[in-house]
Structure formats: structure tokens, C-alpha cells
Tab-separated table of C-alpha atoms and ligand atoms in Angstrom:
chain	number	residue	atom	x	y	z
A	1	MET	CA	49.597	74.905	64.993
A	2	LYS	CA	46.902	72.575	63.714
A	3	LYS	CA	45.128	75.561	61.979
A	4	HIS	CA	48.293	76.699	60.261
A	5	ALA	CA	49.076	73.085	59.413
A	6	GLY	CA	45.588	72.823	57.889
A	7	LEU	CA	46.207	75.867	55.726
A	8	GLY	CA	49.602	74.475	54.693
A	9	ILE	CA	48.024	71.158	53.658
A	10	ALA	CA	45.284	72.933	51.658
A	11	ALA	CA	47.909	74.988	49.785
A	12	MET	CA	49.965	71.864	49.114
A	13	LEU	CA	46.925	69.914	47.850
A	14	THR	CA	45.991	72.835	45.572
A	15	ALA	CA	49.518	72.927	44.203
A	16	MET	CA	49.496	69.142	43.707
A	17	MET	CA	46.187	69.313	41.824
A	18	ILE	CA	47.580	71.991	39.492
A	19	VAL	CA	50.760	69.964	38.908
A	20	THR	CA	48.790	66.745	38.364
A	21	ALA	CA	46.456	68.445	35.894
A	22	ALA	CA	49.451	69.918	34.063
A	23	CYS	CA	51.253	66.529	34.054
A	24	GLY	CA	48.045	64.897	32.913
A	25	SER	CA	47.735	67.259	29.952
A	26	SER	CA	51.453	67.221	29.097
A	27	ALA	CA	51.579	63.403	29.261
A	28	ASN	CA	48.685	63.334	26.781
A	29	GLU	CA	50.029	66.317	24.813
A	30	GLY	CA	49.970	64.320	21.568
A	31	ASP	CA	46.428	63.089	22.257
A	32	LYS	CA	44.388	66.235	21.637
A	33	ASN	CA	41.082	64.499	22.231
A	34	SER	CA	41.935	62.557	25.344
A	35	LYS	CA	40.477	63.317	28.735
A	36	PRO	CA	41.461	61.829	32.072
A	37	ALA	CA	39.531	58.611	32.620
A	38	SER	CA	39.157	59.626	36.223
A	39	GLY	CA	37.273	62.748	35.073
A	40	ASP	CA	33.468	62.863	35.088
A	41	GLN	CA	33.051	62.979	31.271
A	42	LYS	CA	32.055	59.639	29.629
A	43	ILE	CA	34.913	57.957	27.796
A	44	THR	CA	34.146	57.048	24.188
A	45	LEU	CA	35.934	53.951	22.836
A	46	GLY	CA	35.769	53.026	19.155
A	47	PHE	CA	36.352	49.288	18.572
A	48	ALA	CA	36.818	47.787	15.062
A	49	GLN	CA	36.308	44.012	15.380
A	50	VAL	CA	37.557	41.452	12.807
A	51	GLY	CA	34.197	39.771	12.261
A	52	ALA	CA	32.121	36.925	13.730
A	53	GLU	CA	33.986	34.021	12.090
A	54	SER	CA	34.443	31.733	15.087
A	55	GLY	CA	33.367	30.845	18.604
A	56	TRP	CA	36.533	32.530	19.806
A	57	ARG	CA	35.530	35.798	18.120
A	58	THR	CA	32.051	35.684	19.645
A	59	ALA	CA	33.539	35.242	23.123
A	60	ASN	CA	36.020	38.048	22.433
A	61	THR	CA	33.247	40.418	21.297
A	62	ASN	CA	31.109	39.582	24.341
A	63	SER	CA	34.065	40.256	26.660
A	64	ILE	CA	34.708	43.664	25.081
A	65	LYS	CA	31.041	44.739	25.133
A	66	GLU	CA	30.453	43.545	28.724
A	67	SER	CA	33.693	45.128	29.997
A	68	ALA	CA	32.955	48.465	28.279
A	69	ALA	CA	29.490	48.531	29.888
A	70	GLU	CA	30.967	47.697	33.307
A	71	ALA	CA	33.580	50.459	32.851
A	72	GLY	CA	30.827	52.970	31.987
A	73	PHE	CA	32.415	53.668	28.598
A	74	ASP	CA	30.419	54.671	25.520
A	75	LEU	CA	31.401	51.844	23.084
A	76	LYS	CA	31.161	52.302	19.318
A	77	PHE	CA	31.527	48.816	17.795
A	78	SER	CA	31.889	47.584	14.203
A	79	ASP	CA	32.143	44.090	12.605
A	80	ALA	CA	34.421	44.102	9.524
A	81	GLN	CA	33.295	40.670	8.255
A	82	GLN	CA	37.000	39.725	8.046
A	83	LYS	CA	37.708	42.479	5.474
A	84	GLN	CA	40.604	44.885	6.112
A	85	GLU	CA	38.978	47.654	4.069
A	86	ASN	CA	35.977	47.571	6.404
A	87	GLN	CA	38.188	47.855	9.487
A	88	ILE	CA	40.029	50.817	7.951
A	89	LYS	CA	36.676	52.487	7.165
A	90	SER	CA	35.581	52.004	10.795
A	91	ILE	CA	38.812	53.461	12.160
A	92	ARG	CA	38.408	56.502	9.890
A	93	SER	CA	34.841	56.924	11.090
A	94	TYR	CA	35.993	56.820	14.746
A	95	ILE	CA	38.586	59.507	13.898
A	96	GLN	CA	35.822	61.675	12.370
A	97	GLN	CA	33.703	61.150	15.490
A	98	LYS	CA	36.683	62.213	17.648
A	99	VAL	CA	36.440	59.215	19.982
A	100	ASP	CA	38.815	59.237	22.949
A	101	VAL	CA	40.528	55.929	22.138
A	102	ILE	CA	40.469	53.526	19.167
A	103	ALA	CA	41.046	49.805	19.677
A	104	PHE	CA	40.989	47.016	17.099
A	105	SER	CA	42.072	43.471	16.278
A	106	PRO	CA	43.893	43.732	12.911
A	107	VAL	CA	42.485	41.060	10.571
A	108	VAL	CA	45.898	40.850	8.841
A	109	GLU	CA	49.361	42.093	9.897
A	110	SER	CA	50.118	44.495	7.035
A	111	GLY	CA	48.630	47.658	5.531
A	112	TRP	CA	47.828	49.725	8.656
A	113	ASP	CA	50.454	52.495	8.739
A	114	THR	CA	48.437	55.088	6.791
A	115	VAL	CA	45.265	54.893	8.871
A	116	LEU	CA	47.194	54.595	12.145
A	117	LYS	CA	49.134	57.742	11.200
A	118	GLU	CA	45.788	59.506	10.596
A	119	ALA	CA	44.687	58.505	14.124
A	120	LYS	CA	48.009	59.693	15.573
A	121	ASP	CA	47.758	63.043	13.718
A	122	ALA	CA	44.234	63.415	15.115
A	123	GLY	CA	45.663	62.894	18.615
A	124	ILE	CA	43.620	59.704	19.199
A	125	PRO	CA	45.550	56.897	20.946
A	126	VAL	CA	45.230	53.385	19.427
A	127	ILE	CA	45.330	50.075	21.316
A	128	LEU	CA	45.825	46.726	19.502
A	129	THR	CA	44.024	43.677	20.914
A	130	ASP	CA	44.278	39.997	19.938
A	131	ARG	CA	46.366	40.362	16.747
A	132	ALA	CA	49.489	42.405	15.940
A	133	VAL	CA	50.454	44.656	13.015
A	134	ASP	CA	53.819	44.469	11.242
A	135	SER	CA	54.354	48.264	11.280
A	136	LYS	CA	57.963	49.305	11.948
A	137	ASP	CA	56.735	52.450	13.742
A	138	ASP	CA	55.571	51.353	17.195
A	139	THR	CA	54.573	54.912	18.125
A	140	LEU	CA	51.443	54.289	16.022
A	141	TYR	CA	49.863	52.327	18.882
A	142	LYS	CA	50.099	52.507	22.678
A	143	THR	CA	50.105	48.752	23.435
A	144	PHE	CA	49.289	45.296	22.013
A	145	ILE	CA	47.215	43.066	24.296
A	146	GLY	CA	47.063	39.433	23.134
A	147	SER	CA	48.426	35.901	23.120
A	148	ASP	CA	51.868	34.729	22.052
A	149	PHE	CA	50.823	32.784	18.936
A	150	VAL	CA	54.337	31.461	18.262
A	151	GLU	CA	54.305	29.906	21.746
A	152	GLU	CA	50.877	28.399	21.011
A	153	GLY	CA	52.352	26.755	17.884
A	154	ARG	CA	55.339	25.518	19.918
A	155	SER	CA	52.988	23.964	22.521
A	156	ALA	CA	51.180	22.072	19.747
A	157	GLY	CA	54.504	20.915	18.291
A	158	LYS	CA	55.917	19.802	21.650
A	159	TRP	CA	52.904	17.600	22.391
A	160	LEU	CA	53.148	15.969	18.945
A	161	LEU	CA	56.936	15.490	19.244
A	162	ASP	CA	56.428	13.653	22.532
A	163	LYS	CA	53.485	11.588	21.276
A	164	TYR	CA	55.431	10.184	18.302
A	165	LYS	CA	58.933	10.106	19.812
A	166	ASP	CA	59.063	6.278	19.658
A	167	ALA	CA	57.067	5.866	16.438
A	168	ASP	CA	58.728	4.045	13.526
A	169	GLY	CA	58.004	5.375	10.050
A	170	ASP	CA	56.738	8.765	8.885
A	171	VAL	CA	53.911	10.663	10.609
A	172	ASN	CA	51.858	12.438	7.940
A	173	ILE	CA	50.454	15.792	9.143
A	174	VAL	CA	47.917	18.035	7.416
A	175	GLU	CA	47.536	21.648	8.597
A	176	LEU	CA	44.488	23.930	8.476
A	177	GLN	CA	45.914	27.447	8.650
A	178	GLY	CA	44.021	30.481	9.918
A	179	THR	CA	43.280	33.570	7.806
A	180	THR	CA	46.093	34.168	5.299
A	181	GLY	CA	48.346	37.023	6.424
A	182	SER	CA	46.943	37.132	9.955
A	183	ALA	CA	49.324	37.141	12.931
A	184	PRO	CA	47.844	33.949	14.479
A	185	ALA	CA	48.121	32.017	11.200
A	186	ILE	CA	51.705	33.154	10.517
A	187	ASP	CA	52.919	32.611	14.076
A	188	ARG	CA	51.090	29.356	14.932
A	189	LYS	CA	52.584	27.824	11.778
A	190	ALA	CA	56.074	29.158	12.611
A	191	GLY	CA	56.018	27.947	16.227
A	192	PHE	CA	54.772	24.474	15.235
A	193	GLU	CA	57.396	24.043	12.505
A	194	GLU	CA	60.197	25.277	14.796
A	195	ILE	CA	59.489	22.347	17.129
A	196	ILE	CA	58.606	19.474	14.781
A	197	LYS	CA	61.616	20.064	12.507
A	198	SER	CA	63.734	18.303	15.168
A	199	ASP	CA	62.115	14.953	14.202
A	200	ALA	CA	62.347	14.060	10.481
A	201	LYS	CA	59.518	11.498	10.903
A	202	LEU	CA	57.033	14.381	11.406
A	203	LYS	CA	56.081	15.527	7.902
A	204	VAL	CA	53.567	18.256	6.963
A	205	ILE	CA	52.229	16.772	3.707
A	206	ALA	CA	49.554	19.475	3.111
A	207	SER	CA	48.886	22.939	4.542
A	208	GLN	CA	46.098	25.322	3.474
A	209	THR	CA	43.991	28.122	4.946
A	210	GLY	CA	40.535	27.331	6.301
A	211	ASP	CA	40.114	31.051	7.175
A	212	PHE	CA	39.312	30.179	10.821
A	213	THR	CA	35.780	29.068	9.859
A	214	ARG	CA	34.004	25.719	10.381
A	215	ALA	CA	32.651	25.606	6.805
A	216	LYS	CA	36.030	26.237	5.160
A	217	GLY	CA	37.746	23.842	7.574
A	218	LYS	CA	35.360	21.064	6.492
A	219	GLU	CA	35.817	21.871	2.784
A	220	VAL	CA	39.625	21.883	2.927
A	221	MET	CA	39.735	18.704	5.054
A	222	GLN	CA	37.576	16.982	2.424
A	223	SER	CA	40.174	17.916	-0.201
A	224	PHE	CA	43.028	16.721	2.057
A	225	LEU	CA	41.279	13.346	2.485
A	226	LYS	CA	40.728	12.998	-1.265
A	227	ALA	CA	44.360	13.776	-2.081
A	228	ASN	CA	46.074	11.860	0.750
A	229	LYS	CA	45.205	8.279	1.649
A	230	ASP	CA	47.367	8.127	4.750
A	231	ILE	CA	46.822	11.117	7.080
A	232	ASP	CA	47.933	10.535	10.695
A	233	VAL	CA	47.526	14.018	12.242
A	234	LEU	CA	45.527	17.234	11.722
A	235	TYR	CA	46.931	20.469	13.185
A	236	ALA	CA	44.150	23.094	13.048
A	237	HIS	CA	44.902	26.737	13.943
A	238	ASN	CA	41.510	27.023	15.664
A	239	ASP	CA	38.690	24.888	17.078
A	240	ASP	CA	36.151	25.952	14.465
A	241	MET	CA	38.237	24.595	11.592
A	242	ALA	CA	38.952	21.427	13.614
A	243	LEU	CA	35.210	20.939	14.181
A	244	GLY	CA	34.503	21.377	10.475
A	245	ALA	CA	37.301	18.904	9.697
A	246	ILE	CA	35.801	16.386	12.158
A	247	GLN	CA	32.591	16.434	10.091
A	248	ALA	CA	34.624	15.630	6.953
A	249	ILE	CA	36.630	12.903	8.722
A	250	GLU	CA	33.476	11.191	10.023
A	251	ALA	CA	31.793	11.499	6.594
A	252	ALA	CA	34.823	9.656	5.176
A	253	GLY	CA	34.154	6.788	7.609
A	254	LEU	CA	37.173	7.590	9.804
A	255	LYS	CA	37.327	8.161	13.581
A	256	PRO	CA	38.567	11.659	14.600
A	257	GLY	CA	40.952	11.414	17.555
A	258	GLU	CA	41.785	7.790	16.680
A	259	ASP	CA	42.356	7.270	12.909
A	260	ILE	CA	43.447	10.910	12.686
A	261	VAL	CA	44.953	12.573	15.775
A	262	ILE	CA	43.735	16.183	16.073
A	263	ILE	CA	45.468	19.163	17.680
A	264	SER	CA	43.603	22.470	17.864
A	265	VAL	CA	43.982	25.999	19.266
A	266	ASP	CA	41.483	28.240	21.120
A	267	GLY	CA	39.653	26.111	23.696
A	268	VAL	CA	36.096	27.344	23.090
A	269	LYS	CA	33.186	25.351	24.546
A	270	ASP	CA	32.509	23.301	21.378
A	271	GLY	CA	36.202	22.461	21.146
A	272	PHE	CA	36.224	21.278	24.756
A	273	VAL	CA	33.117	19.143	24.138
A	274	ALA	CA	34.821	17.459	21.151
A	275	ALA	CA	37.999	16.978	23.200
A	276	SER	CA	36.051	15.502	26.128
A	277	GLU	CA	34.573	13.014	23.617
A	278	GLY	CA	38.088	12.102	22.435
A	279	LYS	CA	37.582	13.630	18.962
A	280	ILE	CA	40.240	16.323	19.588
A	281	ASN	CA	43.361	14.974	21.333
A	282	PHE	CA	45.090	18.212	22.402
A	283	ILE	CA	43.871	21.823	22.726
A	284	VAL	CA	46.133	24.865	23.124
A	285	GLU	CA	44.117	27.584	24.855
A	286	CYS	CA	43.936	31.091	23.345
A	287	ASN	CA	42.157	33.387	25.793
A	288	PRO	CA	39.482	35.612	24.117
A	289	LEU	CA	38.452	37.374	27.349
A	290	LEU	CA	40.539	40.495	26.662
A	291	GLY	CA	37.848	43.023	27.653
A	292	PRO	CA	38.995	43.770	31.219
A	293	GLN	CA	42.643	44.265	30.186
A	294	LEU	CA	41.536	46.524	27.295
A	295	MET	CA	39.396	48.773	29.493
A	296	GLN	CA	42.206	49.114	32.048
A	297	ALA	CA	44.588	50.057	29.224
A	298	VAL	CA	42.079	52.679	27.983
A	299	ARG	CA	41.948	54.215	31.463
A	300	ASP	CA	45.742	54.168	31.856
A	301	VAL	CA	46.335	55.746	28.424
A	302	LEU	CA	43.847	58.545	29.094
A	303	ASP	CA	45.331	59.121	32.540
A	304	GLY	CA	48.710	59.575	30.881
A	305	LYS	CA	50.188	56.544	32.615
A	306	GLU	CA	53.077	54.627	31.051
A	307	ILE	CA	51.870	51.146	29.944
A	308	GLU	CA	53.722	48.056	28.703
A	309	LYS	CA	54.090	48.032	24.912
A	310	ARG	CA	53.121	44.337	25.007
A	311	ILE	CA	50.613	42.726	27.391
A	312	VAL	CA	50.607	38.900	26.974
A	313	THR	CA	47.486	36.963	28.028
A	314	GLU	CA	47.810	33.875	30.242
A	315	GLU	CA	46.660	30.533	28.783
A	316	GLY	CA	47.012	26.735	29.217
A	317	VAL	CA	47.014	23.435	27.291
A	318	PHE	CA	44.550	20.536	27.652
A	319	THR	CA	44.549	16.835	26.709
A	320	SER	CA	41.233	15.026	26.159
A	321	GLU	CA	41.366	13.914	29.815
A	322	ASP	CA	41.981	17.480	30.983
A	323	ALA	CA	39.106	18.734	28.796
A	324	LYS	CA	36.675	16.199	30.286
A	325	ARG	CA	37.552	17.462	33.779
A	326	GLU	CA	37.680	21.187	32.884
A	327	LEU	CA	34.538	21.363	30.668
A	328	PRO	CA	32.150	22.381	33.519
A	329	ASN	CA	34.442	25.276	34.465
A	330	ARG	CA	34.789	26.827	31.023
A	331	LYS	CA	33.405	30.391	30.729
A	332	TYR	CA	33.090	30.507	26.913
B	1	GZL	C1	43.472	34.466	18.022
B	1	GZL	C2	42.325	34.952	17.171
B	1	GZL	C3	41.899	33.896	16.221
B	1	GZL	C4	41.319	32.657	16.894
B	1	GZL	C5	40.290	32.273	15.894
B	1	GZL	O1	43.835	35.430	18.946
B	1	GZL	O2	42.723	36.099	16.442
B	1	GZL	O3	40.870	34.439	15.390
B	1	GZL	O4	42.253	31.651	17.144
B	1	GZL	C6	39.699	33.625	15.550
B	1	GZL	O5	39.314	31.380	16.374
B	1	GZL	O6	38.910	33.562	14.423
């Protein structure tokens, strides 16, 4: 009985393997170049990074490179120096090289449909990380892994609303926006405004892009200080711009965190140090360590598994007190 049973099991396993292989290929029918991640061929991932504009970006790049190495993937990596045309060139080069999967963090929301259609026609699946695109056709990418930037803006707004709920008189806010046209800049501004509009005292008296960099953040804050004698709050869309602004505030003889309350987003090491010193009053975390989730998504896509169209990263918020306590535990 056992013998016959053994034969029966062997036949069944053979049949299952044929079916699985067929399902595998049919599930990836549109992806001509894909191969099952569980196979023994090395997976090639092409990643087109935004640039190296901030501490957040450096941590994000390190996470992707380390995770690709751990996954045993062959990673092709490019730095677009915050220029969309460079990212598009990289994506086209990955298509030419017939990589198995393309992933990228779109520097701005618009202008991707043509190149994403080229990737789709070439049968190469695309995964978005960190930032979204505004394409109406969501078949152009398999999933978007990243933070909810509107919620990050809301968190910043809620803290400010509470801090000034009993204040009398106007609270003058200046805003350093991220890269113009980028999802984080658009959404962090929208989320913040959605919350603070419920208190007429909270007034954004100036708002300008600092392009997510320390240098530009300092330059724009200098111009804010020249043009406005009575600034109460700075809302910076990332730590690097807040840190540049702190240099300008101190050069103007003012105390960051006291004369001007500062709210920032990201939570990189330098931001936490400034917060632990009381120079930044509130930090909304934006998790850059997306590498592990990206590599899992690459495997799932190549194995023909269904994956969520949207994978949201977990993150927290920190006051100066929290930052002092948390600083030793920060990974980036
Ligand atoms: C957010 C990311 C932003 C960071 C900045 O996910 O795209 O870009 O907040 C970085 O520090 O430059």
C-alpha cells in the first residue's frame, strides 16, 4: 500500500510542479523578462534613485544597497542628482539591459507615463518606493511602498494646533517646502494646512521651496528673516532644511526652538541631535529603511504573487524630550 501510495504522491507532486510552473509563467505572462525569484538564476534589479540631497536619502540608499546584497540580487543603481531627465534615462537603460525588475523613487509626481509604458511593453515590472507618481494608469507599476506624507503633514499641524490652542494673537508661521512638484512637498503642505486651518490665529506668512537641502534651507530662511520681523514658527518639510534654517536663525542672533519654534519631518540622526538639544521642538518621522520591503516585493512580483497596490511604512512622532531619550536607539 505504502509503495503504491509513494508512486501516487510522486505523480501528484510532478503534476503540482507542472501546474505551479504554468501558473508561475501565466501569472507573469505580461512580464516577458521575469523569472521566479525562487529559481536559481540571479535576480537583476535596476534602481533609479532621486539623488543624495539629504540625510534621509543617504539612509534610504544604504538600506536599498544592503538589502539587495542580503537578498543576493544583482543591483544596478543610479543617482539622478534630483533631475527627472536623469531618472528617465536610467529607467530606459535598465529596459535596454533587460533587468528583471525596475524600482525608483520619482523625484516629482508627473511626467512618467511614457517611460513606464515602455517598461510595461518590455514586460519589466516596476515598483515605486518612497514617492508616488500622479499617473491615472495604475497598471504601470506593481506597488508603491512609502510613507503617507499627508498624514505626516497632519501630525505636524496637530502638534502646533495643540501648542497654541490658548495663545492670544496671531502665530506667524514660515514654511520650507520640499522639492517643487514632489509628492512629499505637495502632501506635507496639504496635510499641515488641512489641520491648522481650524485655528485662524495660525497664519502661514511665507512658504517657499528649500529643495530638501541644508544649503537651500539656510538661504531661504535668511530671506524669511529679512522680510519678516516677527516669525513664531518654522515648519520644514525635512530635517536638512530645518538644520540649514537653524544656522540662519542663530546667525540672526535668535534662539532656534525658543524664539522660533521648529517642526521638522524625517527624523535622521542630525535632526534628532538638534531636537535633543531643544533646537527642533517636534519631529515627524519618515522611515527611509525601505530596502527590506522592496526586496520582498521584488520576490513576490517575480513569483507571480498578488501584492498590495500600496504598502505604507510605519513611523512615529517625537518631541524634544522624546528625541533625547530615543537618540541612542536611532539606526540612521
Ligand atoms: C520622503 C523623501 C524626502 C525626505 C527628504 O519620503 O522623499 O526626500 O523627506 C528627502 O529628506 O530628500
